[in-house]
PDB file of C-alpha atoms and ligand atoms in Angstrom:
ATOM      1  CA  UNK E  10     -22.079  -8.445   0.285  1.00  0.00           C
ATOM      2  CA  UNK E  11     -19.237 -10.272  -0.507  1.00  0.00           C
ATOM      3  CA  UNK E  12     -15.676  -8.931   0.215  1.00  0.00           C
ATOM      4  CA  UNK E  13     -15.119  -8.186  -4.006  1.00  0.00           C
ATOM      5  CA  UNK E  14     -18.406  -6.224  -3.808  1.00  0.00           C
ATOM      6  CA  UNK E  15     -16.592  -4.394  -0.570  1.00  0.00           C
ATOM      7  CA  UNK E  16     -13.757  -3.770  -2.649  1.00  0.00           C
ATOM      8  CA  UNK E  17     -15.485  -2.140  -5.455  1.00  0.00           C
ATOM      9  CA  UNK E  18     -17.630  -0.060  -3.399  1.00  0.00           C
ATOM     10  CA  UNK E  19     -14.850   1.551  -1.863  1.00  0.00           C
ATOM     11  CA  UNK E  20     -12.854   2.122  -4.807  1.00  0.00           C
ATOM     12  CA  UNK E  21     -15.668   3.560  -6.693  1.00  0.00           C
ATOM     13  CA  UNK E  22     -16.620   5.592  -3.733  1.00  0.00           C
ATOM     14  CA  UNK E  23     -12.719   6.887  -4.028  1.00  0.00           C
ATOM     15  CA  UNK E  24     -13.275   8.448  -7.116  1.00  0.00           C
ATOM     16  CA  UNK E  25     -14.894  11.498  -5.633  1.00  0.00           C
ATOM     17  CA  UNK E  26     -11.303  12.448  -4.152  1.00  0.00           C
ATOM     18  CA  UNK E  27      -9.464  11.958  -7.400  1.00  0.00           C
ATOM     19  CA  UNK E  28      -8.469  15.792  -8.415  1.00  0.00           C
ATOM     20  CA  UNK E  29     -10.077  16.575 -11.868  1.00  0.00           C
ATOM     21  CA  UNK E  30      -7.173  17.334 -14.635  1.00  0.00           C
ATOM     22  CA  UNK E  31      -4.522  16.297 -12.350  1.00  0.00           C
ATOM     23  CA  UNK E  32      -2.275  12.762 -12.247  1.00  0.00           C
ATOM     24  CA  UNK E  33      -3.238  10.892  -9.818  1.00  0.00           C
ATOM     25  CA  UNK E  34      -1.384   8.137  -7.821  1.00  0.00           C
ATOM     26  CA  UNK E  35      -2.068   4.489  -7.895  1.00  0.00           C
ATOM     27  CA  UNK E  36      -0.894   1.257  -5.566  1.00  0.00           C
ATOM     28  CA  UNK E  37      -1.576  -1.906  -6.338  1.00  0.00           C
ATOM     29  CA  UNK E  38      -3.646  -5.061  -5.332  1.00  0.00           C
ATOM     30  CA  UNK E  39      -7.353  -6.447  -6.374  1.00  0.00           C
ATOM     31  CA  UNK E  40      -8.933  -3.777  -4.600  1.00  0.00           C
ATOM     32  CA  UNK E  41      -6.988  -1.018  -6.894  1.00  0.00           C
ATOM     33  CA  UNK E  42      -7.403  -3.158  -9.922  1.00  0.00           C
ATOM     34  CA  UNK E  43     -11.392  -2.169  -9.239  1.00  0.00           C
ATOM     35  CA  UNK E  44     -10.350   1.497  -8.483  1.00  0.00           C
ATOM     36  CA  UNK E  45      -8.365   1.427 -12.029  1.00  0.00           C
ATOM     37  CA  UNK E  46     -11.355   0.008 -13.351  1.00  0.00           C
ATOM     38  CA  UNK E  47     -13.585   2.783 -11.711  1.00  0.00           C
ATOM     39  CA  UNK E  48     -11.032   5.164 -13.112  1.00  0.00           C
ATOM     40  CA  UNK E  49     -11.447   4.377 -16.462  1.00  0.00           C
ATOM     41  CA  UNK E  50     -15.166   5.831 -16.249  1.00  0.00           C
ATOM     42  CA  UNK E  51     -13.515   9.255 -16.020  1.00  0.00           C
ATOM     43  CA  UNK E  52     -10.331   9.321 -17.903  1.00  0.00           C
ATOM     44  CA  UNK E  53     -11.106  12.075 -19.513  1.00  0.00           C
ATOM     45  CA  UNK E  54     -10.969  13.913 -17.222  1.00  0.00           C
ATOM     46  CA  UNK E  55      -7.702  13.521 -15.479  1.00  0.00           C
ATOM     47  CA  UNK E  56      -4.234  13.830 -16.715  1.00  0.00           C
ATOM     48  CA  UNK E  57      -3.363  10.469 -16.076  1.00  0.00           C
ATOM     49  CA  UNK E  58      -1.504   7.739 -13.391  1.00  0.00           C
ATOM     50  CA  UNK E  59       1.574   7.432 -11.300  1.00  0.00           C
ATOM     51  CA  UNK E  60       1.931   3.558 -10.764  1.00  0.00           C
ATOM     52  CA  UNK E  61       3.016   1.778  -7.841  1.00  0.00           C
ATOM     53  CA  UNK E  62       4.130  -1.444  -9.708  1.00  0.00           C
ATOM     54  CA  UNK E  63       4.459  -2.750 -13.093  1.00  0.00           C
ATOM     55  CA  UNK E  64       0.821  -5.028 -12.651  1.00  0.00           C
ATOM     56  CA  UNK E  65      -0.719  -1.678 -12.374  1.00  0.00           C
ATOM     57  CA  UNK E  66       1.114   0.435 -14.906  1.00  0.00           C
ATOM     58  CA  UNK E  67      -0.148  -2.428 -17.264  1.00  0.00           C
ATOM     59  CA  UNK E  68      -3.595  -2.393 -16.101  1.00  0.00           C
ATOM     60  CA  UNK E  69      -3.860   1.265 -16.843  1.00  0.00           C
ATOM     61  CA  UNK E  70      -2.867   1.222 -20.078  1.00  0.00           C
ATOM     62  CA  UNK E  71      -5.185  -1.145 -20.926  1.00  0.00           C
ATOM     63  CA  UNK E  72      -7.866   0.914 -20.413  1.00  0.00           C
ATOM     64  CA  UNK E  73      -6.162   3.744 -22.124  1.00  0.00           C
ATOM     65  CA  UNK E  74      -4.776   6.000 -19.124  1.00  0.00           C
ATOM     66  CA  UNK E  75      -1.610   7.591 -19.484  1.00  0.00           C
ATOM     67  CA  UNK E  76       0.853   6.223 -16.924  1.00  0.00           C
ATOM     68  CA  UNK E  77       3.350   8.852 -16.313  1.00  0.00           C
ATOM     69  CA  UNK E  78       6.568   8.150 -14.524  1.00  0.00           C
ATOM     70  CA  UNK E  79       7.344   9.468 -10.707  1.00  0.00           C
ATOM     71  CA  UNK E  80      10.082  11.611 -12.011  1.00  0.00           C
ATOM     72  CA  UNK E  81       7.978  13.504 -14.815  1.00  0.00           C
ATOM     73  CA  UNK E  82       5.925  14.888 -12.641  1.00  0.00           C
ATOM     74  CA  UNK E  83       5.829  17.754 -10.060  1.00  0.00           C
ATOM     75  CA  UNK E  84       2.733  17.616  -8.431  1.00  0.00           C
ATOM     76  CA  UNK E  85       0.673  14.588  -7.008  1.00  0.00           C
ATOM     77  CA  UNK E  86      -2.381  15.380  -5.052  1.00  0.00           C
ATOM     78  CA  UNK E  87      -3.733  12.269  -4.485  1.00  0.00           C
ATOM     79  CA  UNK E  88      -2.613   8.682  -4.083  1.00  0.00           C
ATOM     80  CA  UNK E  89      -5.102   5.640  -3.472  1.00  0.00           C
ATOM     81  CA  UNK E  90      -3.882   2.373  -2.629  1.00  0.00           C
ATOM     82  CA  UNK E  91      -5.002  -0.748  -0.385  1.00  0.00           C
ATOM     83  CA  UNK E  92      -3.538  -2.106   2.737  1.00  0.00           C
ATOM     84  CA  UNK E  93      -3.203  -5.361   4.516  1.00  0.00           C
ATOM     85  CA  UNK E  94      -4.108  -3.927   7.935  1.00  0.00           C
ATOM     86  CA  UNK E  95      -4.878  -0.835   9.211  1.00  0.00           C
ATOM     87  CA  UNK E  96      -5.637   0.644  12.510  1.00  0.00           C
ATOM     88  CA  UNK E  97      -7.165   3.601  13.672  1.00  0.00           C
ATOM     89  CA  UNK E  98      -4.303   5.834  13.664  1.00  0.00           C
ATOM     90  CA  UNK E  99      -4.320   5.353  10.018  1.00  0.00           C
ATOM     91  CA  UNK E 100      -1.340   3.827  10.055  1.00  0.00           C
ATOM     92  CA  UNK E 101      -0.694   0.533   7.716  1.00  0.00           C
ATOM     93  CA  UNK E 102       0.986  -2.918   6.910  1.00  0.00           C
ATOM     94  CA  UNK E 103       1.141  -3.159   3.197  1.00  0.00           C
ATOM     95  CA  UNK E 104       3.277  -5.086   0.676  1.00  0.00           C
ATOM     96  CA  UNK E 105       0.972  -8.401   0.246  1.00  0.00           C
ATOM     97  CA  UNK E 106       1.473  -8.318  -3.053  1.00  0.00           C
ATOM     98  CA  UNK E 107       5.193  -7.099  -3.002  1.00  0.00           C
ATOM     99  CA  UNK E 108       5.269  -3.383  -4.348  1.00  0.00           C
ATOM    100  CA  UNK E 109       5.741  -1.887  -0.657  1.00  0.00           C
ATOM    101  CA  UNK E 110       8.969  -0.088  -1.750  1.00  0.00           C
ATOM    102  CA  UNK E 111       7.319   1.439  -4.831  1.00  0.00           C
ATOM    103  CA  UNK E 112       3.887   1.981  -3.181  1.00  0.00           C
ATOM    104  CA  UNK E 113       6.058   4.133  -0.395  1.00  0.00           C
ATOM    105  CA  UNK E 114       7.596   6.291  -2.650  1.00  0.00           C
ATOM    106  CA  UNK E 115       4.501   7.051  -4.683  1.00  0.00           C
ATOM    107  CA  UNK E 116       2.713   7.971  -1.111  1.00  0.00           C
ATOM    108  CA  UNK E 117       5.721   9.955  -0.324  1.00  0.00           C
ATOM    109  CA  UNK E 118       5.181  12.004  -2.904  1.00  0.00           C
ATOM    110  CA  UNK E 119       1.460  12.599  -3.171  1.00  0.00           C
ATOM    111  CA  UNK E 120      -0.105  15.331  -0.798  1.00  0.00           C
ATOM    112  CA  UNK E 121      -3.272  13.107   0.186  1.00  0.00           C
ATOM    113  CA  UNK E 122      -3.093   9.395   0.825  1.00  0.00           C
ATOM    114  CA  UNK E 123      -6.405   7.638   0.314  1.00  0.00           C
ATOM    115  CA  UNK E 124      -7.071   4.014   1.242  1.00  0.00           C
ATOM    116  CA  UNK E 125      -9.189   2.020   0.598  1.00  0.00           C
ATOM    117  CA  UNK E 126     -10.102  -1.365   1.891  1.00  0.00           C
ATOM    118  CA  UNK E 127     -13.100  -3.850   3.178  1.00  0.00           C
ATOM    119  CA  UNK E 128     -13.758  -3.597   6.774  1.00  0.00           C
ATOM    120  CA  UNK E 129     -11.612  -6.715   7.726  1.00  0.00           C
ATOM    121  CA  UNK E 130      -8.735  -4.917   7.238  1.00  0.00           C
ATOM    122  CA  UNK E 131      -9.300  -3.128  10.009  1.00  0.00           C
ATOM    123  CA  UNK E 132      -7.645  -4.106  13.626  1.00  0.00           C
ATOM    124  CA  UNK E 133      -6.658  -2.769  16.787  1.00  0.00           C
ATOM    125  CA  UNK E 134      -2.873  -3.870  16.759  1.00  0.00           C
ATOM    126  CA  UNK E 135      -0.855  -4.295  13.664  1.00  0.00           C
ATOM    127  CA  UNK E 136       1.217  -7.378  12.818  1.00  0.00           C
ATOM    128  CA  UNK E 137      -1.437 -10.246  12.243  1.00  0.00           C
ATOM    129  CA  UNK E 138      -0.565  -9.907   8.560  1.00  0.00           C
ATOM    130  CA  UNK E 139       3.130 -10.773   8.317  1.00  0.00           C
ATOM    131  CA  UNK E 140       5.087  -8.159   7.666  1.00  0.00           C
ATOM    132  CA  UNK E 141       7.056  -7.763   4.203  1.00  0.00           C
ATOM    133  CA  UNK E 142      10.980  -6.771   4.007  1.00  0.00           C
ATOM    134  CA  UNK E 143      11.791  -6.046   0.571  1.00  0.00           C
ATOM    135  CA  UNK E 144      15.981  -7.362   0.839  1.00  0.00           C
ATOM    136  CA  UNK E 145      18.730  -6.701  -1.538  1.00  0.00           C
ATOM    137  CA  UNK E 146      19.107 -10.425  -2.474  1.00  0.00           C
ATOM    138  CA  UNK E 147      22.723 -10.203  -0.644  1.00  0.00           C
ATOM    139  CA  UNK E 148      21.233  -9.295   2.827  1.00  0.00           C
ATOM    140  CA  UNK E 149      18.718 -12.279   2.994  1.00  0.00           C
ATOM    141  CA  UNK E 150      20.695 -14.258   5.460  1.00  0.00           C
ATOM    142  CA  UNK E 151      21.184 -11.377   7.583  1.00  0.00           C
ATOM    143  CA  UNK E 152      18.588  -9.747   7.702  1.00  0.00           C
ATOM    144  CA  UNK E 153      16.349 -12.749   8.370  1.00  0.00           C
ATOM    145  CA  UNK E 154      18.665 -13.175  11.784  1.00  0.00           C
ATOM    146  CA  UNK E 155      18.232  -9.355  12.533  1.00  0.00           C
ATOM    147  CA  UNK E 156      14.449 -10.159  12.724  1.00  0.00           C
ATOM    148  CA  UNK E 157      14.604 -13.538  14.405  1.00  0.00           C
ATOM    149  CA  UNK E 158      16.566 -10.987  17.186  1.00  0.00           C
ATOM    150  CA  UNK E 159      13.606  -8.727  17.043  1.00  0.00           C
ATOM    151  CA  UNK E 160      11.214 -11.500  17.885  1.00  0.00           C
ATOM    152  CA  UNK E 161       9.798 -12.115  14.381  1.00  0.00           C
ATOM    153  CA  UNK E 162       9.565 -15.181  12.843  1.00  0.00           C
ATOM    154  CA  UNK E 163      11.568 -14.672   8.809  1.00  0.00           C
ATOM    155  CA  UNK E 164      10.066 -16.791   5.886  1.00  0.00           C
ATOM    156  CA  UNK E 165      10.933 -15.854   2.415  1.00  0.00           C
ATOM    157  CA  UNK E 166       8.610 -15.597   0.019  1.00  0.00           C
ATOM    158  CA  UNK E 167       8.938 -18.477  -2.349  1.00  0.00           C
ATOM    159  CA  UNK E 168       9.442 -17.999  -6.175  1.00  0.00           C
ATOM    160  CA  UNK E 169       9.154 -14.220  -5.880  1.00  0.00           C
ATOM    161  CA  UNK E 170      11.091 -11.173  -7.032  1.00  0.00           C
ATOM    162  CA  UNK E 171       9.807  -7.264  -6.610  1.00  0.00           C
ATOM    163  CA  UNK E 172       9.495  -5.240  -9.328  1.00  0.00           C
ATOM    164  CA  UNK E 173      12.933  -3.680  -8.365  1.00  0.00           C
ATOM    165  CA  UNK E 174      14.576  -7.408  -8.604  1.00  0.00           C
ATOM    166  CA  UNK E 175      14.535  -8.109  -4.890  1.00  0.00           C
ATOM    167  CA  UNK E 176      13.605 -10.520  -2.450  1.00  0.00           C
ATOM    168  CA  UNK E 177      10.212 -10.195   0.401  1.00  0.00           C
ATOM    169  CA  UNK E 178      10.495 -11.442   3.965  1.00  0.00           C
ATOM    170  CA  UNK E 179       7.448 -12.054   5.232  1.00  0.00           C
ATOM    171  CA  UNK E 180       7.965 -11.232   9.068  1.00  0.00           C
ATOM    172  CA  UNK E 181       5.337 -13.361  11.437  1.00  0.00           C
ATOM    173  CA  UNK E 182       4.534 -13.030  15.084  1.00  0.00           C
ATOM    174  CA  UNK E 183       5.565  -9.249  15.529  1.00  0.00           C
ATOM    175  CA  UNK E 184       3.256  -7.104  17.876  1.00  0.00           C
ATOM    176  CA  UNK E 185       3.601  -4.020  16.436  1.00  0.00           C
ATOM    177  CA  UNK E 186       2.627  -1.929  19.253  1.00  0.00           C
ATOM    178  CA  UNK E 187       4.681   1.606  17.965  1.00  0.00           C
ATOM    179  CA  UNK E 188       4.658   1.638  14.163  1.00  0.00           C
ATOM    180  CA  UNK E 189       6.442   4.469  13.700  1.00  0.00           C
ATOM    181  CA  UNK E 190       9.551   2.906  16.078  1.00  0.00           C
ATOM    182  CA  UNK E 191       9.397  -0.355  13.802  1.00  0.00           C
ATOM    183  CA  UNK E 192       9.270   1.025  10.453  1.00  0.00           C
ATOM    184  CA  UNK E 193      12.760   3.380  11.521  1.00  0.00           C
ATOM    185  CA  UNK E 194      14.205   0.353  13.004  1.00  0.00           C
ATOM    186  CA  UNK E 195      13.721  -1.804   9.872  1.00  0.00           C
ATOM    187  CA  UNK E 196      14.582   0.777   7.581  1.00  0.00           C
ATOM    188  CA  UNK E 197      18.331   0.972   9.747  1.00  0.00           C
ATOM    189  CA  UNK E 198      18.889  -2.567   8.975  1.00  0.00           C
ATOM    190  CA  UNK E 199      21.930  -3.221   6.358  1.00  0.00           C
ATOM    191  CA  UNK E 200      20.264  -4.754   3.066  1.00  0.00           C
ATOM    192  CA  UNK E 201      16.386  -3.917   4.326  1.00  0.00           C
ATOM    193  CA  UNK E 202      15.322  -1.641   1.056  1.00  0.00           C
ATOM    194  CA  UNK E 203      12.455  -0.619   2.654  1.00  0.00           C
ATOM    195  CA  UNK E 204       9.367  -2.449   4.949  1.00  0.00           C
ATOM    196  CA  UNK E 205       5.674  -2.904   4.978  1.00  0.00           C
ATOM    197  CA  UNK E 206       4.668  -0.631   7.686  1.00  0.00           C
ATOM    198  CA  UNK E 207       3.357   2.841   6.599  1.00  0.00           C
ATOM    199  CA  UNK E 208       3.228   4.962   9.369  1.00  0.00           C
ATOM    200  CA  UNK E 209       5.275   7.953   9.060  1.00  0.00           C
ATOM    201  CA  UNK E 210       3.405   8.318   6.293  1.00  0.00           C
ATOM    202  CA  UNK E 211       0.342   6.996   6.872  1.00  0.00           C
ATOM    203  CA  UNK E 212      -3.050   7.493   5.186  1.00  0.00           C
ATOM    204  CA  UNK E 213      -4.942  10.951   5.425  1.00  0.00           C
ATOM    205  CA  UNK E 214      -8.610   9.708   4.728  1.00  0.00           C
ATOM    206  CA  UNK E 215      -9.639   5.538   5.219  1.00  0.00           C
ATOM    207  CA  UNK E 216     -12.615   4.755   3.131  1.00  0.00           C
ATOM    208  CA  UNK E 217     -14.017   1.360   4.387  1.00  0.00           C
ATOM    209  CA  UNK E 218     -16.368  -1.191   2.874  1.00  0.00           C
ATOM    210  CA  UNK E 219     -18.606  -2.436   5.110  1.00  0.00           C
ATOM    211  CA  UNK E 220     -22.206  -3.927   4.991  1.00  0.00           C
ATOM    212  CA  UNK E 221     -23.589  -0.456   5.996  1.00  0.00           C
ATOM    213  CA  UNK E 222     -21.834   0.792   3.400  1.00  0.00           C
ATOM    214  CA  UNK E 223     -18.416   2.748   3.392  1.00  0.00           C
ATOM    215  CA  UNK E 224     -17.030   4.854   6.215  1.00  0.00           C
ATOM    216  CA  UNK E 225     -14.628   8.114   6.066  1.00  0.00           C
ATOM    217  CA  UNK E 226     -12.404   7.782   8.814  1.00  0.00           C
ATOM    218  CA  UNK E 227      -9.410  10.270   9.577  1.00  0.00           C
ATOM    219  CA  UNK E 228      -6.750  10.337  11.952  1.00  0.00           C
ATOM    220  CA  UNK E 229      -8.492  13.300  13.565  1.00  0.00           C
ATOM    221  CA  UNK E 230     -11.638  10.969  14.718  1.00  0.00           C
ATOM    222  CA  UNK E 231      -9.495   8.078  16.018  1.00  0.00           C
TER     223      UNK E 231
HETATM  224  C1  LIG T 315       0.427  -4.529  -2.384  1.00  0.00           C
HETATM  225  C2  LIG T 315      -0.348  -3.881  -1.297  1.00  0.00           C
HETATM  226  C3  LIG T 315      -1.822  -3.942  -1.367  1.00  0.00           C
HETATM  227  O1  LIG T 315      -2.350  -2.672  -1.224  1.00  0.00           O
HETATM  228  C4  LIG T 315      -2.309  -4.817  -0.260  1.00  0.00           C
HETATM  229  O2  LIG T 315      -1.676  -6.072  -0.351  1.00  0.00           O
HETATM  230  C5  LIG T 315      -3.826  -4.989  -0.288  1.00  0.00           C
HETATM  231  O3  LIG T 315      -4.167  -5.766  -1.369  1.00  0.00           O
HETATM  232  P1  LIG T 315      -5.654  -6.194  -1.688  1.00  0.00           P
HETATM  233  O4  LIG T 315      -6.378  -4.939  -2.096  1.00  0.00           O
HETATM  234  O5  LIG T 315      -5.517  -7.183  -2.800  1.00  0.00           O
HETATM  235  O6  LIG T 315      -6.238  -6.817  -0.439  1.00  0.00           O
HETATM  236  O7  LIG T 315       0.191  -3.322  -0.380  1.00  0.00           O
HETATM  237  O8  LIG T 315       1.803  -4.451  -2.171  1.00  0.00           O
END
């Protein structure tokens, strides 16, 4: 199977948690594009979307799914979204494609976090994938020192801007051996808006695509 065929499996095999006539939250990346694709099989019978970024929002209307915004609605019980890396603590680097801040706040909300990803996502230690800083455009300087000092290596990512009009560090070379530690750490530096690790609120339920097919893991099995 090819990793798109990984992709798709997983995210059609997410459908069974989506909460019938309820909104539903969704992150971004190609292997949510084929879970909003999946989606559109059943629109009719949820309420609609939360989006994590604009490329989704746009997506889902296409296929005629009512995007809602965060603060119109009280109640998310799901979210599904992809990751860069995860580990077996169900904890996450995300933000490849830029929409960590957004992605966080739309998993902060939601009860259930489901993810979704091929099976080479999956490692022992996180921080292979470099890690994304979303920066107010102000901070770049600084922060980039701040995590040169921390033993990362800082690169900006060229010609981009998040959907909240900021700049991405991508952060190479860190071992992230205590997630949780990190992501605080980050999160206390002047100009950081927020960081690709997701582990105080990590995911509740990993569905991974493998050549077997997909596995449910949970924190609880780890
Ligand atoms: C975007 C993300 C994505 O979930 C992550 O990059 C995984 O993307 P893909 O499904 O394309 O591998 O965090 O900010």
């Amino acid at each position: 199977m090819t990793q798109d065929e990984l992709k798709q499996l997983v995210a059609r095999e997410a459908l069974k948690h989506v909460v019938e006539d309820a909104v539903v939250g969704v992150g971004s990346g190609s292997t949510v594009n084929f879970f909003i694709d999946a989606l559109a099989g059943i629109k009719g019978r949820i309420e609609g979307a939360v989006a994590a970024s604009e490329a989704s929002a746009e997506r889902l209307k296409r296929h005629g799914i009512r995007v809602f915004d965060l603060n119109s609605v009280d109640a998310l019980p799901v979210y599904v979204d992809g990751a860069d890396e995860v580990n077996e603590h169900l904890y996450m680097i995300k933000g490849g494609g830029g929409a960590l801040t957004r992605e966080k706040i739309v998993a902060a909300v939601a009860k259930r976090f489901v993810c979704i990803c091929d099976a080479s996502k999956l490692v022992q230690v996180l921080g292979k994938f470099p890690l994304p800083v979303e920066v107010v455009p102000m901070a770049r300087s600084y922060v980039g020192r701040e995590l040169l000092r921390l033993g990362g290596q800082p690169e900006l990512r060229e010609n981009f801007r998040t959907d909240n009009g900021n700049l991405i560090i991508d952060c190479h070379g860190l071992s992230i051996v205590d997630p949780p530690k990190l992501e605080a750490e980050l999160n206390n530096i002047a100009g950081v808006v927020s960081n690709g690790i997701f582990a105080r609120r990590g995911a509740d339920l990993l569905l991974l695509g493998g050549p077997q097919g997909v596995r449910s893991l949970t924190v609880t099995q780890a």
